[in-house]
CSV table of C-alpha atoms and ligand atoms in Angstrom, one decimal:
chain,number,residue,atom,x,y,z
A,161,UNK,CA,18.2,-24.3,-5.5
A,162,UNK,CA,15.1,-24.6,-3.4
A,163,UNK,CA,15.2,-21.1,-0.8
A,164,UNK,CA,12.8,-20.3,2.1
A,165,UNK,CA,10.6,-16.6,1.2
A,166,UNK,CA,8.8,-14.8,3.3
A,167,UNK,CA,6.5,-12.1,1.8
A,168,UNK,CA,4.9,-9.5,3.5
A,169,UNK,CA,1.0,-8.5,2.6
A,170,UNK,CA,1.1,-12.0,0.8
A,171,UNK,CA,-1.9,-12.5,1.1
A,172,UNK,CA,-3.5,-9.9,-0.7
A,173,UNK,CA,-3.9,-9.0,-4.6
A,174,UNK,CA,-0.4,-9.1,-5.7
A,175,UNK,CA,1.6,-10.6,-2.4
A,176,UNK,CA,-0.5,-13.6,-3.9
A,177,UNK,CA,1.0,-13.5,-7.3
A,178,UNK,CA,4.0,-13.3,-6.0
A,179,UNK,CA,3.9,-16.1,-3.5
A,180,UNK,CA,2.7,-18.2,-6.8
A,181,UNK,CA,5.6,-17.5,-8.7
A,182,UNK,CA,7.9,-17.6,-5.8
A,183,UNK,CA,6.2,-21.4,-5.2
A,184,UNK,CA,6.4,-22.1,-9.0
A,185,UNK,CA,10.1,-21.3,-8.8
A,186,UNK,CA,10.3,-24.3,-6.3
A,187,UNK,CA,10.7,-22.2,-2.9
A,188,UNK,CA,9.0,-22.7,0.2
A,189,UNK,CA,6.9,-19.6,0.9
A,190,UNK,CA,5.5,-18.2,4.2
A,191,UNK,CA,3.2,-14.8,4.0
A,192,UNK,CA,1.6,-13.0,6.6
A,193,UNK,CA,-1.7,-11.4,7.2
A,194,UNK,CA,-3.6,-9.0,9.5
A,195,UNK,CA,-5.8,-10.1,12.1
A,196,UNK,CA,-9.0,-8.8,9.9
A,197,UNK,CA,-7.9,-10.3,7.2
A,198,UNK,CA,-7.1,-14.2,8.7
A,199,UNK,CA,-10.9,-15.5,6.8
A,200,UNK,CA,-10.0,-14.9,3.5
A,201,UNK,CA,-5.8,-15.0,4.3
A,202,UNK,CA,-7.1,-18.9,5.4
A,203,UNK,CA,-9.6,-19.3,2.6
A,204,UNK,CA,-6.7,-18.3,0.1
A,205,UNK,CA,-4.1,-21.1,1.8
A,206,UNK,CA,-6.7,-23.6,1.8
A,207,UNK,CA,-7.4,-23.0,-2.2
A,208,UNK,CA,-3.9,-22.9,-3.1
A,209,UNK,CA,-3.1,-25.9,-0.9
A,210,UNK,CA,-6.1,-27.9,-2.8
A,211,UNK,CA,-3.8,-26.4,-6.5
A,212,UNK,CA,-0.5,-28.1,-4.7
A,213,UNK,CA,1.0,-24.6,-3.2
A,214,UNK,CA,1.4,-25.3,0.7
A,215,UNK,CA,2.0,-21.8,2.1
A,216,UNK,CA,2.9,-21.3,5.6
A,217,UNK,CA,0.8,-18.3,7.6
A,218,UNK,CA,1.7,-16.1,10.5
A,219,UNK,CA,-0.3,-13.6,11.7
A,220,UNK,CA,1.3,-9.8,12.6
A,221,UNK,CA,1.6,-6.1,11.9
A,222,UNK,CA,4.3,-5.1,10.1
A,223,UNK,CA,4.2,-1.6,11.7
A,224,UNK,CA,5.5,-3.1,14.9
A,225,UNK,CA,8.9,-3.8,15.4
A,226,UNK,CA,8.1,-6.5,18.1
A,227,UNK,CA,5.2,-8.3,15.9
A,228,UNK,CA,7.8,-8.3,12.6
A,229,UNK,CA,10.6,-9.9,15.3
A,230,UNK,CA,7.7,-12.5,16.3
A,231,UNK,CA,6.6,-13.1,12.8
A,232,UNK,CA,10.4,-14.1,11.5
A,233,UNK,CA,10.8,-16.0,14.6
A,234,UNK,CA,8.0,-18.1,13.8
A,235,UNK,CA,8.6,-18.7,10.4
A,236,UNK,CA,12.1,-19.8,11.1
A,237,UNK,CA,11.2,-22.3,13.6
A,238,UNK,CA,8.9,-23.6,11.8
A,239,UNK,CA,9.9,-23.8,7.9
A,240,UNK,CA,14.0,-22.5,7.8
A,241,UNK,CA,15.9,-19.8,8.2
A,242,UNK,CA,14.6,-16.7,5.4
A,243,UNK,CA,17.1,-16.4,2.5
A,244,UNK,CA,14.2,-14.1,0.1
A,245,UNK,CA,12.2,-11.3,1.7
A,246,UNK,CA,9.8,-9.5,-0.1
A,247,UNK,CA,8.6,-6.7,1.5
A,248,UNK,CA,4.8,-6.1,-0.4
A,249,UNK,CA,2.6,-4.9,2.6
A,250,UNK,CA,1.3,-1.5,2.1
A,251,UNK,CA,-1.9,0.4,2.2
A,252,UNK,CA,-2.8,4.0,1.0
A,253,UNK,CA,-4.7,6.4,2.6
A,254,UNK,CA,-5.2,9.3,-0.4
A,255,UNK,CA,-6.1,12.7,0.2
A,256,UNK,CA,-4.4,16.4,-0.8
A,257,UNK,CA,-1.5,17.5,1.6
A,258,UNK,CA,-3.8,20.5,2.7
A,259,UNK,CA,-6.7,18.0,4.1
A,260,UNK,CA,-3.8,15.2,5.2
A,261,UNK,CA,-4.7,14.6,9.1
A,262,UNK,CA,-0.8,13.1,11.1
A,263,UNK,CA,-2.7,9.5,11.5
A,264,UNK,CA,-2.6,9.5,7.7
A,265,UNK,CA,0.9,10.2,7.0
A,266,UNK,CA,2.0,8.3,9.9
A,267,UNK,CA,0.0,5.1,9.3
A,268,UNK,CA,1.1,5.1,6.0
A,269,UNK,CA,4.7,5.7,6.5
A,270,UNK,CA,4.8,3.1,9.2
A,271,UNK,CA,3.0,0.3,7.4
A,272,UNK,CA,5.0,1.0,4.1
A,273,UNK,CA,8.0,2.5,5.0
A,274,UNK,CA,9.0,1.4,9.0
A,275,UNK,CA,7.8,-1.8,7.9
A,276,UNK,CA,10.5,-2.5,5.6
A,277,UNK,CA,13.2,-1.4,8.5
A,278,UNK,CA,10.9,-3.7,11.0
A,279,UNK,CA,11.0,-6.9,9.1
A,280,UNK,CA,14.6,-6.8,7.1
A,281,UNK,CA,16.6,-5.8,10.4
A,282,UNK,CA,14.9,-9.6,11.5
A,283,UNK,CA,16.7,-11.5,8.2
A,284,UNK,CA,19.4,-9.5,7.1
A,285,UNK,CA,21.8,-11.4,10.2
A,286,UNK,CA,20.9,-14.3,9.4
A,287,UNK,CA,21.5,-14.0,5.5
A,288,UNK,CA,25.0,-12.3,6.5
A,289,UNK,CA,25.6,-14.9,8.3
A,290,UNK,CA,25.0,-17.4,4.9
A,291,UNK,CA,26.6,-15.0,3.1
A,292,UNK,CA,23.0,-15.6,0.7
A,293,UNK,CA,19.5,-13.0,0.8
A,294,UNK,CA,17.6,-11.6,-1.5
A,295,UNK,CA,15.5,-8.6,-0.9
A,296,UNK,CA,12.6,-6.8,-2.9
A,297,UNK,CA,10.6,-3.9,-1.7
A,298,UNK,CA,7.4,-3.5,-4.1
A,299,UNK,CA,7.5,0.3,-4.1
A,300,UNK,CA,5.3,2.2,-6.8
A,301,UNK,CA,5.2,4.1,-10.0
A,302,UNK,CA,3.6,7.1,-7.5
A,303,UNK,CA,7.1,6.6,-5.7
A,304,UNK,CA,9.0,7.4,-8.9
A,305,UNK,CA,6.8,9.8,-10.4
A,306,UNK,CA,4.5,11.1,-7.1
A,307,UNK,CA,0.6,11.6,-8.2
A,308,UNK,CA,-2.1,14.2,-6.4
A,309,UNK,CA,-3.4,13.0,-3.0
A,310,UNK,CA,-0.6,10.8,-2.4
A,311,UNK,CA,2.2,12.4,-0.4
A,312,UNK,CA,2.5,10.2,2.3
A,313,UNK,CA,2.4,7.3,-0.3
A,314,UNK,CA,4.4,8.5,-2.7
A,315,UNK,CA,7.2,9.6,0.1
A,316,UNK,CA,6.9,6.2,1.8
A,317,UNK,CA,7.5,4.4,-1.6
A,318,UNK,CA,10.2,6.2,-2.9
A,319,UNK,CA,11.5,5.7,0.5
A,320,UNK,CA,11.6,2.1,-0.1
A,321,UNK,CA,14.1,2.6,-2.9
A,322,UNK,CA,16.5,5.0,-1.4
A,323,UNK,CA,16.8,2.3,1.2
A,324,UNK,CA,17.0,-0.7,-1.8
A,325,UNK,CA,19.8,1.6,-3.1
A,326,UNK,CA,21.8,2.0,0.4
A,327,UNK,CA,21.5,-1.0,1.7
A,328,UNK,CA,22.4,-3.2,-1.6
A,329,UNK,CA,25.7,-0.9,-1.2
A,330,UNK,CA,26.1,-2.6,2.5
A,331,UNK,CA,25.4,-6.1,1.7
A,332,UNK,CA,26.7,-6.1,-2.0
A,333,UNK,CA,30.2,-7.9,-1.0
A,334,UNK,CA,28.1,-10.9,1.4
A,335,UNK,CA,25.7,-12.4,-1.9
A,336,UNK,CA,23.1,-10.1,-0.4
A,337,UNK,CA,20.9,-8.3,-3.2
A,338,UNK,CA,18.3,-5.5,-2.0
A,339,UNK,CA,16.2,-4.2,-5.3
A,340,UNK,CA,12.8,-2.4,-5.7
A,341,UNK,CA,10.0,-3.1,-8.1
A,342,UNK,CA,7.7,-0.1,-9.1
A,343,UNK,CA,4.4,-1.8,-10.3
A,344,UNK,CA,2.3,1.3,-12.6
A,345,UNK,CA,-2.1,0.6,-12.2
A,346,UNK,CA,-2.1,-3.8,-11.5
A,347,UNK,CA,-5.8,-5.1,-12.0
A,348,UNK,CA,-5.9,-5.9,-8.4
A,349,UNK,CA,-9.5,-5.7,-6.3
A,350,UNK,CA,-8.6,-2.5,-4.9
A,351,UNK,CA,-7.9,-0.9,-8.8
A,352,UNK,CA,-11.0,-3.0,-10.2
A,353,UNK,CA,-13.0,-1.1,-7.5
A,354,UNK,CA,-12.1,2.3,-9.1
A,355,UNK,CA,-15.6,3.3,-10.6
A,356,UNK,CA,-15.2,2.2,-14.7
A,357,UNK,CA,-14.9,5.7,-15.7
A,358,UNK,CA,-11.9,6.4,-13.6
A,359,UNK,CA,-10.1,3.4,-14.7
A,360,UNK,CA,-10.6,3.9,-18.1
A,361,UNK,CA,-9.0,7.3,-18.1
A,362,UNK,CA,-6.2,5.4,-16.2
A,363,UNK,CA,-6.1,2.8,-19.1
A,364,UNK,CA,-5.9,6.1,-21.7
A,365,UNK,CA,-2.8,7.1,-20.0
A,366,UNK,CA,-1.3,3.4,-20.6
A,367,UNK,CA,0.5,3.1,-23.8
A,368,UNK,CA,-0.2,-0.8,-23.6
A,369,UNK,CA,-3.6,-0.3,-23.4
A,370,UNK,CA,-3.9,-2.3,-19.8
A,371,UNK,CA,-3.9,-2.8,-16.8
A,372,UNK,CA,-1.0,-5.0,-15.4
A,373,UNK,CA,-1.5,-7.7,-13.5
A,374,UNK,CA,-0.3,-9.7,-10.6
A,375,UNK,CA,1.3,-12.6,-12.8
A,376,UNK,CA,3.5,-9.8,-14.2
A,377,UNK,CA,4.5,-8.4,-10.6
A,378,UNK,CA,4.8,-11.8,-9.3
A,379,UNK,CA,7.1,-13.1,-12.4
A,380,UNK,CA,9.6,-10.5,-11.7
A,381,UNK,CA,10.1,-10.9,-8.1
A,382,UNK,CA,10.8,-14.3,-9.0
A,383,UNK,CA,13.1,-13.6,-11.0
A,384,UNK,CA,15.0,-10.7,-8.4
A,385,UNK,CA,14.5,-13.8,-5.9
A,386,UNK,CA,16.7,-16.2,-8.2
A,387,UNK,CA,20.6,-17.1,-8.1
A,388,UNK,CA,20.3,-15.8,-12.4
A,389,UNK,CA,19.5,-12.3,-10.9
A,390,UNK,CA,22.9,-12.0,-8.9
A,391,UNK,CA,24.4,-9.2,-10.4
A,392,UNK,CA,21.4,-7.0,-9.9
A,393,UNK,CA,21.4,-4.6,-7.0
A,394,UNK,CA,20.1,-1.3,-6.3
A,395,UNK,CA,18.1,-1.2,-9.0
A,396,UNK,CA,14.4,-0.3,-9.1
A,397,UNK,CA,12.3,-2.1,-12.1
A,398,UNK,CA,9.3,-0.5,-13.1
A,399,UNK,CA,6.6,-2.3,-14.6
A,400,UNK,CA,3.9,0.1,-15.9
A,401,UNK,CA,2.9,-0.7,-19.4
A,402,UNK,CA,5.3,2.3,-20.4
A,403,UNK,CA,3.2,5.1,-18.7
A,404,UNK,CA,6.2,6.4,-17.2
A,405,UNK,CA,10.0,6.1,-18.4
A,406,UNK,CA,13.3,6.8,-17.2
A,407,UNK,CA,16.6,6.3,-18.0
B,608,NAD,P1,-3.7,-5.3,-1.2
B,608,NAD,O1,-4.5,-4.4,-0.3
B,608,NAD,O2,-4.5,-6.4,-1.9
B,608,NAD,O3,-2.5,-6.0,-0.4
B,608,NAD,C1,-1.8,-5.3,0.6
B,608,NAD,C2,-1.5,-6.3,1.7
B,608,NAD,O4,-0.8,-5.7,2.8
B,608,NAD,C3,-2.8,-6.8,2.3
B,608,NAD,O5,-2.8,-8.2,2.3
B,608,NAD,C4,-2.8,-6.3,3.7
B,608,NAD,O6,-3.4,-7.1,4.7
B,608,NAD,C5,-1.3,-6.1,4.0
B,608,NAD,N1,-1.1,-5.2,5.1
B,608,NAD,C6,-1.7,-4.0,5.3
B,608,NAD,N2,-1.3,-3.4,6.4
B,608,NAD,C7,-0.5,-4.4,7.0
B,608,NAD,C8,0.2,-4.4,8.3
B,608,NAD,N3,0.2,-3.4,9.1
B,608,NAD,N4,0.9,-5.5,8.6
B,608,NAD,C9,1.0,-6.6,7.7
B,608,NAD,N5,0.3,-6.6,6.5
B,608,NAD,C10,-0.4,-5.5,6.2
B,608,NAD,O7,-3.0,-4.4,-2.2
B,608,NAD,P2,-2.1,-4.8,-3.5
B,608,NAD,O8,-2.6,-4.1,-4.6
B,608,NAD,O9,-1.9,-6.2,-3.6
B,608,NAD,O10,-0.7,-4.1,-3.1
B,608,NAD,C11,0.5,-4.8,-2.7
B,608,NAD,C12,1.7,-3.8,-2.7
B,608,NAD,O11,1.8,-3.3,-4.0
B,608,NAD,C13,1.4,-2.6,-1.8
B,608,NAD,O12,2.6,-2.3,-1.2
B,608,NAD,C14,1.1,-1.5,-2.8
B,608,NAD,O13,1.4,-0.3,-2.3
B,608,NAD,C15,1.9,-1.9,-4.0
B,608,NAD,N6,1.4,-1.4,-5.3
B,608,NAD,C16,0.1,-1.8,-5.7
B,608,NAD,C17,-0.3,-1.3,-7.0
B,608,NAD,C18,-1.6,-1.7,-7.6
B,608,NAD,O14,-2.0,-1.1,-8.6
B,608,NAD,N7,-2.4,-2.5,-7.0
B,608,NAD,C19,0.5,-0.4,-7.7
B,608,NAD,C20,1.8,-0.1,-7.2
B,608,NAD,C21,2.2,-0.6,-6.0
């Protein structure tokens, strides 16, 4: 049956692939975009619009408690109450633990981490309440596995799925599911922008031989997001072309 998503930093590389798939699955789909972003955030409605994909757009930080509360507000006025969160916004700001200034750690751990409290304590009543939600953090293979440079990333992703694990534990009895999705290197902009050298030794460490890409992000939210995924909770996939496994 047709549900109402909302998904953070949907308008960038993969929060677009996922709103696709989310949208192909037959859900209404809201994202939301930073103010410096709102040209191409626009552009990108206005293409997938013209393809048949009518996405509603709010503008906000996800940092800010009071901007997340405004953002859901909006949304549910003006589409329906949120029954599928994805929580996708996230930047990096990379540099060793030794050089790491406090604005990097804490920007990062607010936008990646905070966030995630920010926006899901603004559905999670409302799905209660329903006794229907599904929530997906996209966390990281640097979450799972940590890389150089990337403490404050790789603590706020593997953040995201000690709370994926905690909360599904909450929620598990009220149809509520609460999963994380570790995506390895995606050929987003921000990856192709790597200098060809650097992501070819990336691409040596792949056993598939690839990059991933959005589509295969996007296709397994969608799935998280469906009524077939029910019995999955608290469980982080990871979706790296093999460069890192786990039991
Ligand atoms: P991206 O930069 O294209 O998208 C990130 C989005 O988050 C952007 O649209 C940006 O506007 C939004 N955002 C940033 N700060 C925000 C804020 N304060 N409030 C609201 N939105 C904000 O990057 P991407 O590659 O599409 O990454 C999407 C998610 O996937 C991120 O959480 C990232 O950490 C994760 N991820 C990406 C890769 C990869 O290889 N690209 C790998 C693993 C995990």
């Amino acid at each position: 049956m047709a549900k109402t998503a909302f998904v953070t930093g949907g308008a960038g590389g993969i929060g677009q692939a996922i709103c696709k798939c989310l949208a192909d699955a037959g859900h209404k789909v809201a994202a939301c975009y930073i103010a410096p972003e709102k040209d191409s955030a626009l552009q990108w409605q206005a293409e997938s619009k013209a393809q048949g994909n009518d996405y509603y757009l709010v503008e906000g930080d996800v940092s800010s408690f009071e901007s997340a509360q405004s953002m859901v507000q909006q949304i549910e006025k003006d589409v329906a109450p949120i029954d599928i969160l994805v929580n996708c916004a996230g930047i990096t700001k990379d540099t060793t633990f030794k050089k790491m200034k406090e604005e990097q750690w804490k920007s990062v751990i607010d936008i990646n981490l905070n966030s995630v409290f920010n926006v899901t304590k603004q559905v999670l009543d409302g799905m209660l309440e329903r006794q229907y939600g599904r929530i997906v953090c996209i966390s990281s293979l640097n979450g799972q596995k940590g890389q150089f440079g990337q403490s404050n990333y790789s603590a706020s992703k593997s953040g995201m799925h000690g709370f994926a694990m905690s909360l599904a534990q909450e929620v598990a009895s009220k149809g509520i599911t609460v999963n994380s999705v570790s995506p390895g290197y995606i050929g987003t902009k921000m990856v192709m922008a790597i200098p060809q050298k650097v992501r070819d030794s990336i691409v040596a460490q792949i056993p598939v031989g690839r990059l991933g890409t959005p589509e295969e992000i996007g296709a397994v939210v969608a799935f998280l997001a469906s009524d077939d995924a029910g019995f999955i909770t608290g469980s982080n996939i990871a979706i790296n072309g093999g460069q890192h496994t786990q039991f």
